[in-house]
Short mmCIF file of C-alpha atoms in Angstrom, two decimals:
data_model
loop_
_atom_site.label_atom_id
_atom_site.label_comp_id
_atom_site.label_asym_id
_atom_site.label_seq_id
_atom_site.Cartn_x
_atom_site.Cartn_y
_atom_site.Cartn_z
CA UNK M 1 38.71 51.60 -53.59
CA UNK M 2 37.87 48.21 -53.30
CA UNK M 3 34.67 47.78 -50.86
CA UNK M 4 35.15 45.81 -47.68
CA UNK M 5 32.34 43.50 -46.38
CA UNK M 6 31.58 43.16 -42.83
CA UNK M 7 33.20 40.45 -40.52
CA UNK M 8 30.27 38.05 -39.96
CA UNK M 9 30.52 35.79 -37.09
CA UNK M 10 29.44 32.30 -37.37
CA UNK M 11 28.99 30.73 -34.28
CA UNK M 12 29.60 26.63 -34.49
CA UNK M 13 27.87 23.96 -32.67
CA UNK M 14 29.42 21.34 -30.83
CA UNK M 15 31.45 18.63 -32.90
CA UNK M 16 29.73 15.66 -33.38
CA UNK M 17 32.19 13.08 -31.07
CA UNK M 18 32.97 10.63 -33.25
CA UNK M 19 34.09 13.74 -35.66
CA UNK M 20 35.97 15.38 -32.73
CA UNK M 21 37.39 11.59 -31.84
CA UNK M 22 38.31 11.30 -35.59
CA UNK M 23 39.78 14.43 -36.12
CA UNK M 24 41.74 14.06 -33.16
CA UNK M 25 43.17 11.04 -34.57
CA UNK M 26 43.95 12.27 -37.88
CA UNK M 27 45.80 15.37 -36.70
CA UNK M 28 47.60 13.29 -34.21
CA UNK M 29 49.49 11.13 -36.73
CA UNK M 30 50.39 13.70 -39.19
CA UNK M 31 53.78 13.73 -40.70
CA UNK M 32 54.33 17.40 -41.55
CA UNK M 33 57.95 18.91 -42.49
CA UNK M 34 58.49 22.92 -43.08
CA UNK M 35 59.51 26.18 -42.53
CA UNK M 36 58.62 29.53 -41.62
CA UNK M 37 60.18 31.06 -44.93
CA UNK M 38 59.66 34.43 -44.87
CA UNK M 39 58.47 38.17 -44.01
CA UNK M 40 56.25 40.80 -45.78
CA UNK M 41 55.27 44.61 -45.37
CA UNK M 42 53.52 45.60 -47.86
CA UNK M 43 51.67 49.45 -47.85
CA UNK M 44 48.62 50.31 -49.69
CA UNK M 45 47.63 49.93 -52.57
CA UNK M 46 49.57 46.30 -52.89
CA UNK M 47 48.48 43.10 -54.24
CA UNK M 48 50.83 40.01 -55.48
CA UNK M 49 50.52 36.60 -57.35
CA UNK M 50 52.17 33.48 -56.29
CA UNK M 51 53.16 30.62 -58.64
CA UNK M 52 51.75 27.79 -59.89
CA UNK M 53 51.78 24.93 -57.57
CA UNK M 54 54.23 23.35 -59.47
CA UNK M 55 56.95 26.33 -59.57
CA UNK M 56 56.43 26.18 -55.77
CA UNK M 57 57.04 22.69 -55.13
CA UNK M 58 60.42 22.74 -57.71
CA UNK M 59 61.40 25.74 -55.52
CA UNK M 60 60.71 24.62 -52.00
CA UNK M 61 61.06 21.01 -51.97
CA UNK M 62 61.40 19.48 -54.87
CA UNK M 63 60.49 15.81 -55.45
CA UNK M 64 57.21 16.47 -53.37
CA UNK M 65 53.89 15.56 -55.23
CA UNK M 66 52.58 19.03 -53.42
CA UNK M 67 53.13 21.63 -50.40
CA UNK M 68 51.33 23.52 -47.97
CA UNK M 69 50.68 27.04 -47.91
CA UNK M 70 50.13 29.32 -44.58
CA UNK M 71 50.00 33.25 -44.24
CA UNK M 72 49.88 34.54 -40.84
CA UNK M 73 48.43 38.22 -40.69
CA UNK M 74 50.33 40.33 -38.25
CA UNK M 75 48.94 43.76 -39.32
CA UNK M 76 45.91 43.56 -41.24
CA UNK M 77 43.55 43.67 -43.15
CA UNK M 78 44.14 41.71 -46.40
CA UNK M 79 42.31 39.72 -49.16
CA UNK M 80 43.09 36.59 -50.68
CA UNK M 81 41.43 34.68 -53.73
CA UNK M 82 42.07 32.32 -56.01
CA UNK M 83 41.49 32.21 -59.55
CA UNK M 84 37.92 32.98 -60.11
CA UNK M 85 36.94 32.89 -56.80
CA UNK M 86 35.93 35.22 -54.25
CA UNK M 87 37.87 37.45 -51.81
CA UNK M 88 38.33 36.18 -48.45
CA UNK M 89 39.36 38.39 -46.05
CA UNK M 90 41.66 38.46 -43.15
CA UNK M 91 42.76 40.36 -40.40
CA UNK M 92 45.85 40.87 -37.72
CA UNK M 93 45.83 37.18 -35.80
CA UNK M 94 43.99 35.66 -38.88
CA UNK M 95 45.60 32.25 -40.48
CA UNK M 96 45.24 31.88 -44.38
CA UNK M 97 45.76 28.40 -45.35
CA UNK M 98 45.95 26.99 -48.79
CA UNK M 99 46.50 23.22 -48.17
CA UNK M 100 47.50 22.35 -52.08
CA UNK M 101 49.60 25.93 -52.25
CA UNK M 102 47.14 26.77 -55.63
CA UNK M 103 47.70 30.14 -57.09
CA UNK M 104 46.55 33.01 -55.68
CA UNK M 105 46.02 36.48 -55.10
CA UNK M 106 46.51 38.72 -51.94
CA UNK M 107 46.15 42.48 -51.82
CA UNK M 108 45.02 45.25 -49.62
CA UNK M 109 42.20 47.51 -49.31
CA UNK M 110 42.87 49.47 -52.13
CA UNK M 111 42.79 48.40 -56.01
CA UNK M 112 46.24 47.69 -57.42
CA UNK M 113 47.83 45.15 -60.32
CA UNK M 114 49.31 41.97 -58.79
CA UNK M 115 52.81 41.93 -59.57
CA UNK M 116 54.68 38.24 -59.26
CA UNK M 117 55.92 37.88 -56.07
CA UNK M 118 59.03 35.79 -57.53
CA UNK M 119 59.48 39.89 -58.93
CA UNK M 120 59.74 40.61 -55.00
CA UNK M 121 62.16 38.28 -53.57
CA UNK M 122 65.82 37.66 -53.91
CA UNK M 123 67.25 34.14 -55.14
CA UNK M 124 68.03 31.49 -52.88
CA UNK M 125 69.42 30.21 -51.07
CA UNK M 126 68.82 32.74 -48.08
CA UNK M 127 71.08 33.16 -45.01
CA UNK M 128 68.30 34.96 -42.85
CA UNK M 129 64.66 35.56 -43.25
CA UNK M 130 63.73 37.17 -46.08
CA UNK M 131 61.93 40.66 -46.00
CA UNK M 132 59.79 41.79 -48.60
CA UNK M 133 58.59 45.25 -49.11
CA UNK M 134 56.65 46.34 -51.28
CA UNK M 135 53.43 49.14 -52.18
CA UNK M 136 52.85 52.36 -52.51
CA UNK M 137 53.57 53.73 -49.48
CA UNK M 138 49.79 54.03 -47.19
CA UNK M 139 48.90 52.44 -44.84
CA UNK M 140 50.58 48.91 -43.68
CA UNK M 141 50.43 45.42 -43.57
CA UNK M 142 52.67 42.98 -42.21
CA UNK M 143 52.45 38.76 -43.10
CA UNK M 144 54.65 35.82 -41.62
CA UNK M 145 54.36 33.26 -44.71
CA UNK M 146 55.24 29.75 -44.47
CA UNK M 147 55.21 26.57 -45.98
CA UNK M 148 54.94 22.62 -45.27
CA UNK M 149 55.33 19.41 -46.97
CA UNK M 150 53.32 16.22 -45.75
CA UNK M 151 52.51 12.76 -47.57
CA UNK M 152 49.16 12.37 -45.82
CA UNK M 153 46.38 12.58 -47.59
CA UNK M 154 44.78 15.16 -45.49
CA UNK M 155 46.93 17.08 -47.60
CA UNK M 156 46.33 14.81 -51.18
CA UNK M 157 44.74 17.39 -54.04
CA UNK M 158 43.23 14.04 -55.36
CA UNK M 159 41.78 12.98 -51.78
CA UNK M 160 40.59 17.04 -51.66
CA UNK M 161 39.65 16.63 -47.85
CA UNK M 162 39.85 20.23 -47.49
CA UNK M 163 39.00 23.66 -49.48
CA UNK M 164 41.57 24.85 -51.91
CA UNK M 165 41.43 28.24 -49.02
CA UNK M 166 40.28 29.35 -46.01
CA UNK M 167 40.79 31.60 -43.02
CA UNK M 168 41.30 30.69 -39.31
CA UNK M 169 40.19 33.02 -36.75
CA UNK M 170 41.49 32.01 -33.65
CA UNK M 171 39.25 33.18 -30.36
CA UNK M 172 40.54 34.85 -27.89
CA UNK M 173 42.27 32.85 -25.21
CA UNK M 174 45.10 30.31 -25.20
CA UNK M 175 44.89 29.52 -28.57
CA UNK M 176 45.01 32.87 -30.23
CA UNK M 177 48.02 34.27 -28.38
CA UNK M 178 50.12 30.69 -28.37
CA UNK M 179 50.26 31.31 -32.12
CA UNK M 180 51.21 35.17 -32.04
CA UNK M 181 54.15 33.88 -29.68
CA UNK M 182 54.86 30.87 -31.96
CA UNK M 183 55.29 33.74 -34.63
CA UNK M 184 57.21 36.20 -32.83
CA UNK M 185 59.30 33.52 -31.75
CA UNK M 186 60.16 32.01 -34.77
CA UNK M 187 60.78 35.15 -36.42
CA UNK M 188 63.07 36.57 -34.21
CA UNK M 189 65.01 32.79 -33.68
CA UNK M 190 65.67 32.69 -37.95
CA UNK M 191 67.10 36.26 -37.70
CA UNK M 192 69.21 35.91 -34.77
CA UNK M 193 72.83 35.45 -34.97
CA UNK M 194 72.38 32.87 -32.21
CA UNK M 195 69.34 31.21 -33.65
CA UNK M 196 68.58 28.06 -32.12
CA UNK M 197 68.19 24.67 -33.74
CA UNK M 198 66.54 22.75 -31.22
CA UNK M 199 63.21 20.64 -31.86
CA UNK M 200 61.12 23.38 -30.95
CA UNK M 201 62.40 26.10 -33.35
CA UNK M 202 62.07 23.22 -35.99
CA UNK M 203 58.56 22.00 -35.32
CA UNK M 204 57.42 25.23 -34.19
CA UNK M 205 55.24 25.64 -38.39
CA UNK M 206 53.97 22.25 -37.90
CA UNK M 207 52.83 22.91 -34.57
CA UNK M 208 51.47 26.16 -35.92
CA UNK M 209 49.38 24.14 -38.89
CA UNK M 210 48.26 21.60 -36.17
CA UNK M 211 46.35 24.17 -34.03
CA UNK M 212 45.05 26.19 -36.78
CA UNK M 213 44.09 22.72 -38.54
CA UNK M 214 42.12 21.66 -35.73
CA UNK M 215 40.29 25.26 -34.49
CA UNK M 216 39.23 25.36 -38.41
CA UNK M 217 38.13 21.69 -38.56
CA UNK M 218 36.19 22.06 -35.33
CA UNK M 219 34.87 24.89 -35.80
CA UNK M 220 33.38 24.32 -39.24
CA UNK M 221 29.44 25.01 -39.22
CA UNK M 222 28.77 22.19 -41.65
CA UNK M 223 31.71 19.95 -43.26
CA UNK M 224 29.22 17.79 -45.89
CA UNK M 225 31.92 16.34 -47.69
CA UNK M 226 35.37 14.93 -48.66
CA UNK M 227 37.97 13.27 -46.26
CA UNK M 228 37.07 14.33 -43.06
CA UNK M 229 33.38 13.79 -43.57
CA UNK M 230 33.94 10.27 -44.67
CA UNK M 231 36.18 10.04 -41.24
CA UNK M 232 32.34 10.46 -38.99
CA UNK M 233 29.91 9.13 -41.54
CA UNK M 234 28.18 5.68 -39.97
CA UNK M 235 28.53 3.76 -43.13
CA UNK M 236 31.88 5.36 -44.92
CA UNK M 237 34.21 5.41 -41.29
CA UNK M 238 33.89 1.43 -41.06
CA UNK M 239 34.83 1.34 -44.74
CA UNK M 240 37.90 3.90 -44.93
CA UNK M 241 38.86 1.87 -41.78
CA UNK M 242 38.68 -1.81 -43.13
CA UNK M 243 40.20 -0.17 -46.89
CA UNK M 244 43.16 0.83 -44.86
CA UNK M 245 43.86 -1.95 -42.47
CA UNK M 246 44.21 -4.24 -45.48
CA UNK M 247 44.53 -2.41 -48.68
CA UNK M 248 46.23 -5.60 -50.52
CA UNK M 249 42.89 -7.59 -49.93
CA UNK M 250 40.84 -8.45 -52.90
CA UNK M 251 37.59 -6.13 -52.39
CA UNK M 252 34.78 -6.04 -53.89
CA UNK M 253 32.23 -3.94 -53.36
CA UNK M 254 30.05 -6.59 -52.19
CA UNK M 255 32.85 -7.71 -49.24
CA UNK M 256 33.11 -4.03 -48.66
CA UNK M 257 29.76 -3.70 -47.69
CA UNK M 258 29.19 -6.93 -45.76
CA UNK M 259 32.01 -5.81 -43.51
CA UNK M 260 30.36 -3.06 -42.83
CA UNK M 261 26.52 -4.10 -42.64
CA UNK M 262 24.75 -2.22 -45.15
CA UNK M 263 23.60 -2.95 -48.68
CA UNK M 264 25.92 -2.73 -52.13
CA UNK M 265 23.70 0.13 -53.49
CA UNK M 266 24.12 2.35 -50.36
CA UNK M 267 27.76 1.71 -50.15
CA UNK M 268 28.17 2.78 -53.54
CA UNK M 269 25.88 5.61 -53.26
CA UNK M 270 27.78 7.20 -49.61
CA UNK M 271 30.68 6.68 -51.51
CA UNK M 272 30.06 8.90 -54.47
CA UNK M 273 27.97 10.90 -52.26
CA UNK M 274 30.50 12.52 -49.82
CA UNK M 275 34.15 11.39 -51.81
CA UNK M 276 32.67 11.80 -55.04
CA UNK M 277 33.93 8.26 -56.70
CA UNK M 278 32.74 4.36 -56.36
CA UNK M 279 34.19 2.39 -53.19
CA UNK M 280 36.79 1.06 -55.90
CA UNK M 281 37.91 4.01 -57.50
CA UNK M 282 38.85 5.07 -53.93
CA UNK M 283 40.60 1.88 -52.81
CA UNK M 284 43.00 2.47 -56.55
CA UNK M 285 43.45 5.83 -55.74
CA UNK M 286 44.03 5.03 -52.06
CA UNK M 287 46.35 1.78 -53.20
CA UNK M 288 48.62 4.15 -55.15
CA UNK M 289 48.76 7.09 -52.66
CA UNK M 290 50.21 4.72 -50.74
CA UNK M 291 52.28 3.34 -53.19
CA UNK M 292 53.65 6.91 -53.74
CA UNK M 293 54.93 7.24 -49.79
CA UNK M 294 56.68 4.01 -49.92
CA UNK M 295 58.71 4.89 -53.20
CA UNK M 296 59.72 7.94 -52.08
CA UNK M 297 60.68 7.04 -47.97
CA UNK M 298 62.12 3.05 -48.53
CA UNK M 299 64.23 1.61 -50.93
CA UNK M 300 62.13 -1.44 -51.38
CA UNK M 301 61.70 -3.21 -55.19
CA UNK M 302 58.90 -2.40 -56.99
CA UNK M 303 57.48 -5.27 -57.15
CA UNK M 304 57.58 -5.88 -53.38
CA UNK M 305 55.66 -2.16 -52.87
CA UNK M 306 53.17 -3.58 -56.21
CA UNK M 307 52.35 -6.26 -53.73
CA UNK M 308 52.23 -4.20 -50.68
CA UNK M 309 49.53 -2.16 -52.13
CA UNK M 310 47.31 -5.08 -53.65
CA UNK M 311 48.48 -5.39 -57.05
CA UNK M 312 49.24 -8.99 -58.37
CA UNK M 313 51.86 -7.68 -60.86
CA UNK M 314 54.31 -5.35 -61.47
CA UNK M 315 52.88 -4.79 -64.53
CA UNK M 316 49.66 -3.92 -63.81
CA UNK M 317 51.07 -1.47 -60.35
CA UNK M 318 53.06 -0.06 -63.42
CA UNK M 319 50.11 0.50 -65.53
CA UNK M 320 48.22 2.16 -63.32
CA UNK M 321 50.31 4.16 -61.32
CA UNK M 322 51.58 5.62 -64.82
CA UNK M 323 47.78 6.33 -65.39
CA UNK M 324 47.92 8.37 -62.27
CA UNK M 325 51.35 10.05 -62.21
CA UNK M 326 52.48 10.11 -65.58
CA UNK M 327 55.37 8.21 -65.28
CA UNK M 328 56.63 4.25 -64.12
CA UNK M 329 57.17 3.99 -60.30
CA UNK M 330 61.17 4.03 -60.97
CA UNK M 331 60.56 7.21 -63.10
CA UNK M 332 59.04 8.78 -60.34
CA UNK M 333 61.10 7.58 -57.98
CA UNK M 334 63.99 9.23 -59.08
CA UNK M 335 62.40 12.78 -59.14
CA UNK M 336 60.97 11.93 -55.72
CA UNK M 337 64.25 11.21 -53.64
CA UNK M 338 67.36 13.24 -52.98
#
């Protein structure tokens, strides 16, 4: 029997408001596409193993660089880790999110051997929800799991602007039961014979992802670095913000930091600081994230999305994004789009 720690409480202070004004930006323009994919009951003693990101992604949606991962605990509790790492726990009303879907373990109370949970599941494709069952028969736990795939680089494993995994408690109030309706909702609406397809039954995981996004986010004690740190910092907000109104521009570090008031050395130092790489190695690996959305959502040349992104030649874009991808932009291309 596996030892379960206490639920400790942290209790959050305000958001800063240029955080809270930032976040609210960031969640506002999101470009998120999913679906609530399916059910588990599992009894004690359980545990399972997902795939490797990349089995995910070929099953899901293929073409995607990465997807999103969400567990929704119905009946509780449960554990989940990743390799390594410790156990987080979770119970009924708890989120688990695991923005760049890395492998991971979940399991009950009790000890037991992770099986697959490919072992679980029938093939697709799937004409209602799937139900999985599995344990060995004490006491219960139910999970809603879902997935999403987004471009942004919120959700960018190279941009890592959030933890591989965390857990969202939603309080009590609005919040909490608009997502236990969201659930029941969508559950019963994929196994109905008459299940709708209106906007709402679509939308209704990115909606989900949304809230839970933004109680996590704002209530986070201390969030030091990464993506959404950079988005409130003094010095690095100007810079993101000037990077991405004009990525084609020839920067330098010394233009960089002119535009935004403050010396060369501190620039570089913020920069390595809270993204963990120099102002330039961001604006490449910004240059090409973007350079990755445009070959997989327009049909325009490569050369004319080398240029868009600040490269003088098509070479050179080639070079580089190859460094980054493993394969030419037309390579990748064709794996990325129907």
């Amino acid at each position: 029997m596996t030892e379960r720690p206490g639920r400790d409480t942290v209790l959050a202070t305000a958001p800063d408001a240029a955080l809270d004004e930032a976040l609210d930006a960031a969640l506002h323009r999101l470009r998120l596409n999913g679906a609530i994919f399916f059910r588990a009951e599992f009894t004690e003693a359980w545990s399972y193993l997902s795939p490797h990101p990349e089995r995910l992604v070929e099953a899901l949606h293929p073409g995607a660089r990465s997807i999103i991962l969400f567990h929704i605990v119905v009946d509780g509790p449960c554990w989940v880790s990743l390799e390594g790492g410790e156990r987080l726990w979770a119970e009924s009303g708890d989120v688990v999110v695991l923005p760049y879907a890395d492998q991971h373990t979940m399991g009950g109370t009790a000890d037991a051997e992770p099986v697959p949970i490919t072992d679980l599941m029938d093939p697709r494709p799937w004409t209602a929800l799937p139900m999985v069952r599995h344990g060995g028969g004490g006491a219960a736990a139910g999970i809603v799991c879902g997935y999403l795939h987004s471009s942004d680089p919120l959700f960018d494993p190279g941009l890592a602007a959030l933890p591989p995994v965390f857990v969202v408690r939603p309080p009590e109030g609005p919040a909490a039961q608009w997502i236990q309706a969201s659930v029941q909702y969508a559950v019963a609406a994929t196994t109905s014979a008459e299940a709708p397809t209106d906007a709402t039954s679509v939308r209704l995981p990115e909606l989900l992802l949304v809230e839970v996004l933004r109680l996590h986010l704002r209530s986070a004690p201390t969030i030091g670095s990464g993506w959404i740190a950079a988005l409130a910092d003094p010095v690095l907000a100007p810079a993101l913000a000037a990077l991405h109104a004009d990525p084609a521009r020839r920067w330098t570090v010394a233009a960089l930091a002119e535009t935004v008031a403050v010396s060369r050395s501190s620039l570089d130092e913020r920069f390595r600081q809270v993204l963990g790489r120099s102002p330039i190695r961001y604006l490449t690996d910004w240059r090409l994230h973007l350079a990755d959305d445009l070959l997989a959502t327009t049909d325009r040349p490569v050369a004319v999305i080398a240029r868009r992104v600040g490269y003088e030649s098509e070479e050179a874009f080639g070079r580089a994004f190859k460094r980054r991808y493993g394969a030419s932009p037309g390579a990748w291309r064709r794996t990325r789009t129907p």
